[in-house]
Amino acid sequence: MAQTYYITTPIYYANSLPHLGHLYTTIVADVVNRHKKQRGLDTYFLTGTDEHGINIQRAADKAGRSPKEQVDFVSGELKRMFHDFGLDTEKGGYDVFMRTTETFHYEGVQHLWVEIAKNKTPKGNETIYKGFYEGWFCAPCAEYKTEDQYFLAEGLEIPLCLIHERPLDRISEESYFFRLSDYDEFLIDLIANDPKLVQPESRRNEVISFIKGGLQDLSISREKKSVSWGVPVPDDENHVMYVWLDALSNYITAIGYGNSEKASIGFDKYWQNVTHLVGKDILRFHTVYWLSFLSAAGLPLPKTVYAHGMWLDADGRKMGKTLGNVIDVDVLHEHFQIDATRYFLLREMVFGQDGKFGYENLIDRANSDLASGLGNLGSRTFSMITKYREGLLPSGKIAEENYINAKRAGINPDEQELVSVLEHARDEFLRRFENFEFSLALELIWTVIARIDKMISDSKPWELIKDEKQAETLNAVLYRATETLRWLCVLLYPVMPDATKKIYSQIGLSENIAAIDPANLKWGELNAGTKIGETEAVFPRIDKAKVMNEIKEQSAVSGQQSAEPKPEVTAAESLPPAVAGGLTQPTDNTEQQFIDIEDFLKVELRVGQIMVAERIPKADKLLRFEIDLGEEKPRQILAGLAEYYEPEKLIGRKVVVVANLKPRKMRGLESQGMICAASLEEEDTPALATFLEDVNVGARLK
RNA sequence: GCCCUUGUAGCUCAACGGUAGAGCGCGCGGCUCAUAAUCGCUAGGUUGUAGGUUCGAAUCCUUCCGAGGGCACCA
């Protein structure tokens, strides 16, 4: 019976639309999955969406949908993207698109809860207990605030909400807790003793030092009255499970843990050898929490949790809407071959580190490595076979009496030298692949390509053809090039399934390379006499200037569009909250409050022009502005925009300023007002309020 | 604020105590089978800064400057 291999991407949170990050993780998982299948393993590949929680409710409310409609929409969009990029089941991609709103998952995760509750922690305590979750709560936001979401004003003890700048309430609610604090020693032993478990090493060290800092018990439920969109806690109708327990357990429920619907997939079979791919931002949850949960339930642990890095723009900055440096997956799909994108993603990023992604870099890679490199090697080889040998692959054997001629042409009569090189490259490639060193593995393959190119250039087949005595030398060159290409197709198949299949069939072969184990490749198995198939460019050269222009025009257009509010969102938002609230919005804490015109007029909004904008040393978020409001001198105003805007680019811009806001000190600097900006989601880039018409500095808004 | 990582040729990175390398890009030359592809050659770095340890430092230690990351209930 074949060994099994189970690989997962995170299930993506269904509150935002698909982006490059989703695509990247899923492509890597797909590559690994195809590779393991080639190696003969019985694999299972999971991706999907995480569909519960307060943020889903909010996203749904904002879009005027029910939570179910919201998650159906987002998971549909994600599936569409995966389909576009050939990652779906029909194309040999994922085996299951998991959704946490499915009934079998409810069953499974409830079963898991009960199993955990039955057991004791490593220190002999109850694993789950009832207590109170206490935190700083902002009523207008209707949520608990974490440390980075509030600030302490000078002289005050009660923190203020960063959004509303009003005091938070200290409140508590009943909650079930998982006794995570009992798992610190267990986790440290586990992670420190198994270097493969948490990778890469730098992240592993971070996780260990985090655990050493001490673990707090984890709240794993919320009262139904505050969060209703979730899996009910077994035997307590007042609670639903809170995010992580629900989300993480998808990896086991999807293959049949605790439910009968998926039992046939085989929990016992696949759960014995698991690899989780995650983004570095959620590594902790997949190690500290997940390993503890599993252990508490008496279940086997995954073999590897690998955290990959983030894609930055070509200049190394985070991608964001305001900077306009987001890589648009639809643009990728429209302008680039899927396989070129796959190759780029694996070749350009050292897996585990951050990487830079620019369309220009992608084009350069595609042109130099794929078109000029692999593609051209195929093209020149097949063309020579067609021209010189009527399209039939000659034998690579050189008779002894011709050795001298071969040597004269710079060709080693003994092909064993090349075979050793190739075998070594293959073994090394596989080793690097096992270690998730994709970029190194691919780099190595390209040294082989260079070697064959050099063999051709050195032996000059176009001259060999003129000399009858060199017929066998020429044959050997052609055979060696073609046989090497066959090997490369098999090796590169997981990364570029489509292109390698094409090249393979251009060689004239028809087996399914998805099922050929590269470890079993043997030199010489390519038969002489093979008829070269139809040849056309597998990697067409990309006209850089042209494509870059098209992309620029396109993003200019879509930029304008996204500056306009999307109709569906607008419609929903313009409804009174009571109507837009949907099914689950609790009405108690969203009391509708109207203000009088007098109230509004108390707020002095004025047009200001930014004269100076600069970063503040050691402050991640704050920018310091000097803004001309038509007063004697410009005002100093601080605003938390540093993550979203380049200060230099803001100079000269006219903005809306709250002019009579009580001055306040931040980082030792006094802020004399506030700049108005709009954002839908909290993590959205705030858009600065501005004017289409020319307007005088100091003008009042009313 | 505390902790960690990092700063090497135009770009991406390698060398991790012993005369600084590769790929891409640039320049020149050769070749024509090939997707203006390919082959060869050249150029270009006092290895962020200032000290120290050592026979010898990009590599170890310290200072400073710059960049990135981690410091939990948000998936």
PDB file of N, CA and C in Angstrom, chain A residues 622-659:
ATOM      1  N   LEU A 622       2.588  56.715  12.761  1.00  0.00           N
ATOM      2  CA  LEU A 622       2.320  58.156  12.755  1.00  0.00           C
ATOM      3  C   LEU A 622       3.114  58.905  11.697  1.00  0.00           C
ATOM      4  N   LEU A 623       2.424  59.863  11.078  1.00  0.00           N
ATOM      5  CA  LEU A 623       3.105  60.838  10.243  1.00  0.00           C
ATOM      6  C   LEU A 623       2.906  62.209  10.878  1.00  0.00           C
ATOM      7  N   ARG A 624       3.888  63.087  10.709  1.00  0.00           N
ATOM      8  CA  ARG A 624       3.761  64.450  11.205  1.00  0.00           C
ATOM      9  C   ARG A 624       3.520  65.381  10.016  1.00  0.00           C
ATOM     10  N   PHE A 625       2.487  66.197  10.140  1.00  0.00           N
ATOM     11  CA  PHE A 625       2.167  67.126   9.064  1.00  0.00           C
ATOM     12  C   PHE A 625       2.239  68.559   9.554  1.00  0.00           C
ATOM     13  N   GLU A 626       2.546  69.437   8.625  1.00  0.00           N
ATOM     14  CA  GLU A 626       2.247  70.855   8.864  1.00  0.00           C
ATOM     15  C   GLU A 626       1.252  71.230   7.800  1.00  0.00           C
ATOM     16  N   ILE A 627       0.111  71.724   8.267  1.00  0.00           N
ATOM     17  CA  ILE A 627      -0.990  71.952   7.336  1.00  0.00           C
ATOM     18  C   ILE A 627      -1.432  73.410   7.390  1.00  0.00           C
ATOM     19  N   ASP A 628      -1.486  74.007   6.215  1.00  0.00           N
ATOM     20  CA  ASP A 628      -1.905  75.406   6.101  1.00  0.00           C
ATOM     21  C   ASP A 628      -3.423  75.460   6.078  1.00  0.00           C
ATOM     22  N   LEU A 629      -3.996  76.116   7.115  1.00  0.00           N
ATOM     23  CA  LEU A 629      -5.457  76.262   7.159  1.00  0.00           C
ATOM     24  C   LEU A 629      -5.852  77.711   6.886  1.00  0.00           C
ATOM     25  N   GLY A 630      -4.941  78.465   6.314  1.00  0.00           N
ATOM     26  CA  GLY A 630      -5.213  79.869   6.062  1.00  0.00           C
ATOM     27  C   GLY A 630      -5.034  80.703   7.312  1.00  0.00           C
ATOM     28  N   GLU A 631      -4.438  80.097   8.313  1.00  0.00           N
ATOM     29  CA  GLU A 631      -4.197  80.817   9.550  1.00  0.00           C
ATOM     30  C   GLU A 631      -2.790  81.433   9.510  1.00  0.00           C
ATOM     31  N   GLU A 632      -2.436  82.077  10.629  1.00  0.00           N
ATOM     32  CA  GLU A 632      -1.142  82.752  10.643  1.00  0.00           C
ATOM     33  C   GLU A 632      -0.005  81.803  10.321  1.00  0.00           C
ATOM     34  N   LYS A 633      -0.018  80.674  11.053  1.00  0.00           N
ATOM     35  CA  LYS A 633       1.002  79.694  10.673  1.00  0.00           C
ATOM     36  C   LYS A 633       0.370  78.308  10.540  1.00  0.00           C
ATOM     37  N   PRO A 634       1.037  77.481   9.807  1.00  0.00           N
ATOM     38  CA  PRO A 634       0.496  76.136   9.608  1.00  0.00           C
ATOM     39  C   PRO A 634       0.397  75.386  10.929  1.00  0.00           C
ATOM     40  N   ARG A 635      -0.532  74.460  10.969  1.00  0.00           N
ATOM     41  CA  ARG A 635      -0.685  73.671  12.186  1.00  0.00           C
ATOM     42  C   ARG A 635       0.097  72.369  12.095  1.00  0.00           C
ATOM     43  N   GLN A 636       0.532  71.927  13.241  1.00  0.00           N
ATOM     44  CA  GLN A 636       1.144  70.603  13.292  1.00  0.00           C
ATOM     45  C   GLN A 636       0.057  69.585  13.616  1.00  0.00           C
ATOM     46  N   ILE A 637      -0.074  68.591  12.779  1.00  0.00           N
ATOM     47  CA  ILE A 637      -1.087  67.553  12.995  1.00  0.00           C
ATOM     48  C   ILE A 637      -0.438  66.188  12.811  1.00  0.00           C
ATOM     49  N   LEU A 638      -0.742  65.291  13.723  1.00  0.00           N
ATOM     50  CA  LEU A 638      -0.220  63.932  13.603  1.00  0.00           C
ATOM     51  C   LEU A 638      -1.352  63.005  13.165  1.00  0.00           C
ATOM     52  N   ALA A 639      -1.038  62.077  12.299  1.00  0.00           N
ATOM     53  CA  ALA A 639      -2.071  61.146  11.842  1.00  0.00           C
ATOM     54  C   ALA A 639      -1.465  59.779  11.586  1.00  0.00           C
ATOM     55  N   GLY A 640      -2.238  58.763  11.834  1.00  0.00           N
ATOM     56  CA  GLY A 640      -1.747  57.380  11.718  1.00  0.00           C
ATOM     57  C   GLY A 640      -1.807  56.868  10.298  1.00  0.00           C
ATOM     58  N   LEU A 641      -1.074  57.492   9.428  1.00  0.00           N
ATOM     59  CA  LEU A 641      -1.167  57.149   8.008  1.00  0.00           C
ATOM     60  C   LEU A 641       0.120  56.548   7.447  1.00  0.00           C
ATOM     61  N   ALA A 642       1.106  56.389   8.322  1.00  0.00           N
ATOM     62  CA  ALA A 642       2.437  56.016   7.818  1.00  0.00           C
ATOM     63  C   ALA A 642       2.465  54.671   7.115  1.00  0.00           C
ATOM     64  N   GLU A 643       1.535  53.801   7.501  1.00  0.00           N
ATOM     65  CA  GLU A 643       1.541  52.480   6.877  1.00  0.00           C
ATOM     66  C   GLU A 643       0.965  52.503   5.472  1.00  0.00           C
ATOM     67  N   TYR A 644       0.279  53.583   5.165  1.00  0.00           N
ATOM     68  CA  TYR A 644      -0.480  53.574   3.913  1.00  0.00           C
ATOM     69  C   TYR A 644       0.007  54.591   2.883  1.00  0.00           C
ATOM     70  N   TYR A 645       0.652  55.663   3.348  1.00  0.00           N
ATOM     71  CA  TYR A 645       1.047  56.708   2.414  1.00  0.00           C
ATOM     72  C   TYR A 645       2.519  57.013   2.509  1.00  0.00           C
ATOM     73  N   GLU A 646       3.092  57.358   1.382  1.00  0.00           N
ATOM     74  CA  GLU A 646       4.432  57.906   1.356  1.00  0.00           C
ATOM     75  C   GLU A 646       4.295  59.388   1.673  1.00  0.00           C
ATOM     76  N   PRO A 647       4.937  59.840   2.712  1.00  0.00           N
ATOM     77  CA  PRO A 647       4.730  61.228   3.112  1.00  0.00           C
ATOM     78  C   PRO A 647       5.038  62.225   1.995  1.00  0.00           C
ATOM     79  N   GLU A 648       6.113  61.958   1.235  1.00  0.00           N
ATOM     80  CA  GLU A 648       6.496  62.944   0.209  1.00  0.00           C
ATOM     81  C   GLU A 648       5.362  63.183  -0.789  1.00  0.00           C
ATOM     82  N   LYS A 649       4.612  62.101  -1.036  1.00  0.00           N
ATOM     83  CA  LYS A 649       3.591  62.213  -2.073  1.00  0.00           C
ATOM     84  C   LYS A 649       2.375  62.996  -1.607  1.00  0.00           C
ATOM     85  N   LEU A 650       2.315  63.267  -0.314  1.00  0.00           N
ATOM     86  CA  LEU A 650       1.139  63.963   0.209  1.00  0.00           C
ATOM     87  C   LEU A 650       1.325  65.470   0.224  1.00  0.00           C
ATOM     88  N   ILE A 651       2.554  65.888   0.072  1.00  0.00           N
ATOM     89  CA  ILE A 651       2.822  67.323   0.161  1.00  0.00           C
ATOM     90  C   ILE A 651       2.101  68.052  -0.956  1.00  0.00           C
ATOM     91  N   GLY A 652       1.411  69.131  -0.598  1.00  0.00           N
ATOM     92  CA  GLY A 652       0.678  69.905  -1.585  1.00  0.00           C
ATOM     93  C   GLY A 652      -0.780  69.507  -1.675  1.00  0.00           C
ATOM     94  N   ARG A 653      -1.123  68.366  -1.103  1.00  0.00           N
ATOM     95  CA  ARG A 653      -2.501  67.912  -1.221  1.00  0.00           C
ATOM     96  C   ARG A 653      -3.435  68.683  -0.314  1.00  0.00           C
ATOM     97  N   LYS A 654      -4.653  68.910  -0.823  1.00  0.00           N
ATOM     98  CA  LYS A 654      -5.663  69.563   0.011  1.00  0.00           C
ATOM     99  C   LYS A 654      -6.506  68.504   0.697  1.00  0.00           C
ATOM    100  N   VAL A 655      -6.668  68.683   1.987  1.00  0.00           N
ATOM    101  CA  VAL A 655      -7.373  67.673   2.769  1.00  0.00           C
ATOM    102  C   VAL A 655      -8.387  68.330   3.699  1.00  0.00           C
ATOM    103  N   VAL A 656      -9.241  67.513   4.274  1.00  0.00           N
ATOM    104  CA  VAL A 656     -10.237  68.016   5.223  1.00  0.00           C
ATOM    105  C   VAL A 656      -9.702  67.823   6.642  1.00  0.00           C
ATOM    106  N   VAL A 657      -9.723  68.926   7.404  1.00  0.00           N
ATOM    107  CA  VAL A 657      -9.154  68.893   8.738  1.00  0.00           C
ATOM    108  C   VAL A 657     -10.216  69.258   9.772  1.00  0.00           C
ATOM    109  N   VAL A 658     -10.261  68.501  10.851  1.00  0.00           N
ATOM    110  CA  VAL A 658     -11.104  68.899  11.981  1.00  0.00           C
ATOM    111  C   VAL A 658     -10.298  69.940  12.747  1.00  0.00           C
ATOM    112  N   ALA A 659     -10.768  71.199  12.651  1.00  0.00           N
ATOM    113  CA  ALA A 659      -9.922  72.302  13.097  1.00  0.00           C
ATOM    114  C   ALA A 659     -10.085  72.624  14.574  1.00  0.00           C
TER     115      ALA A 659
END
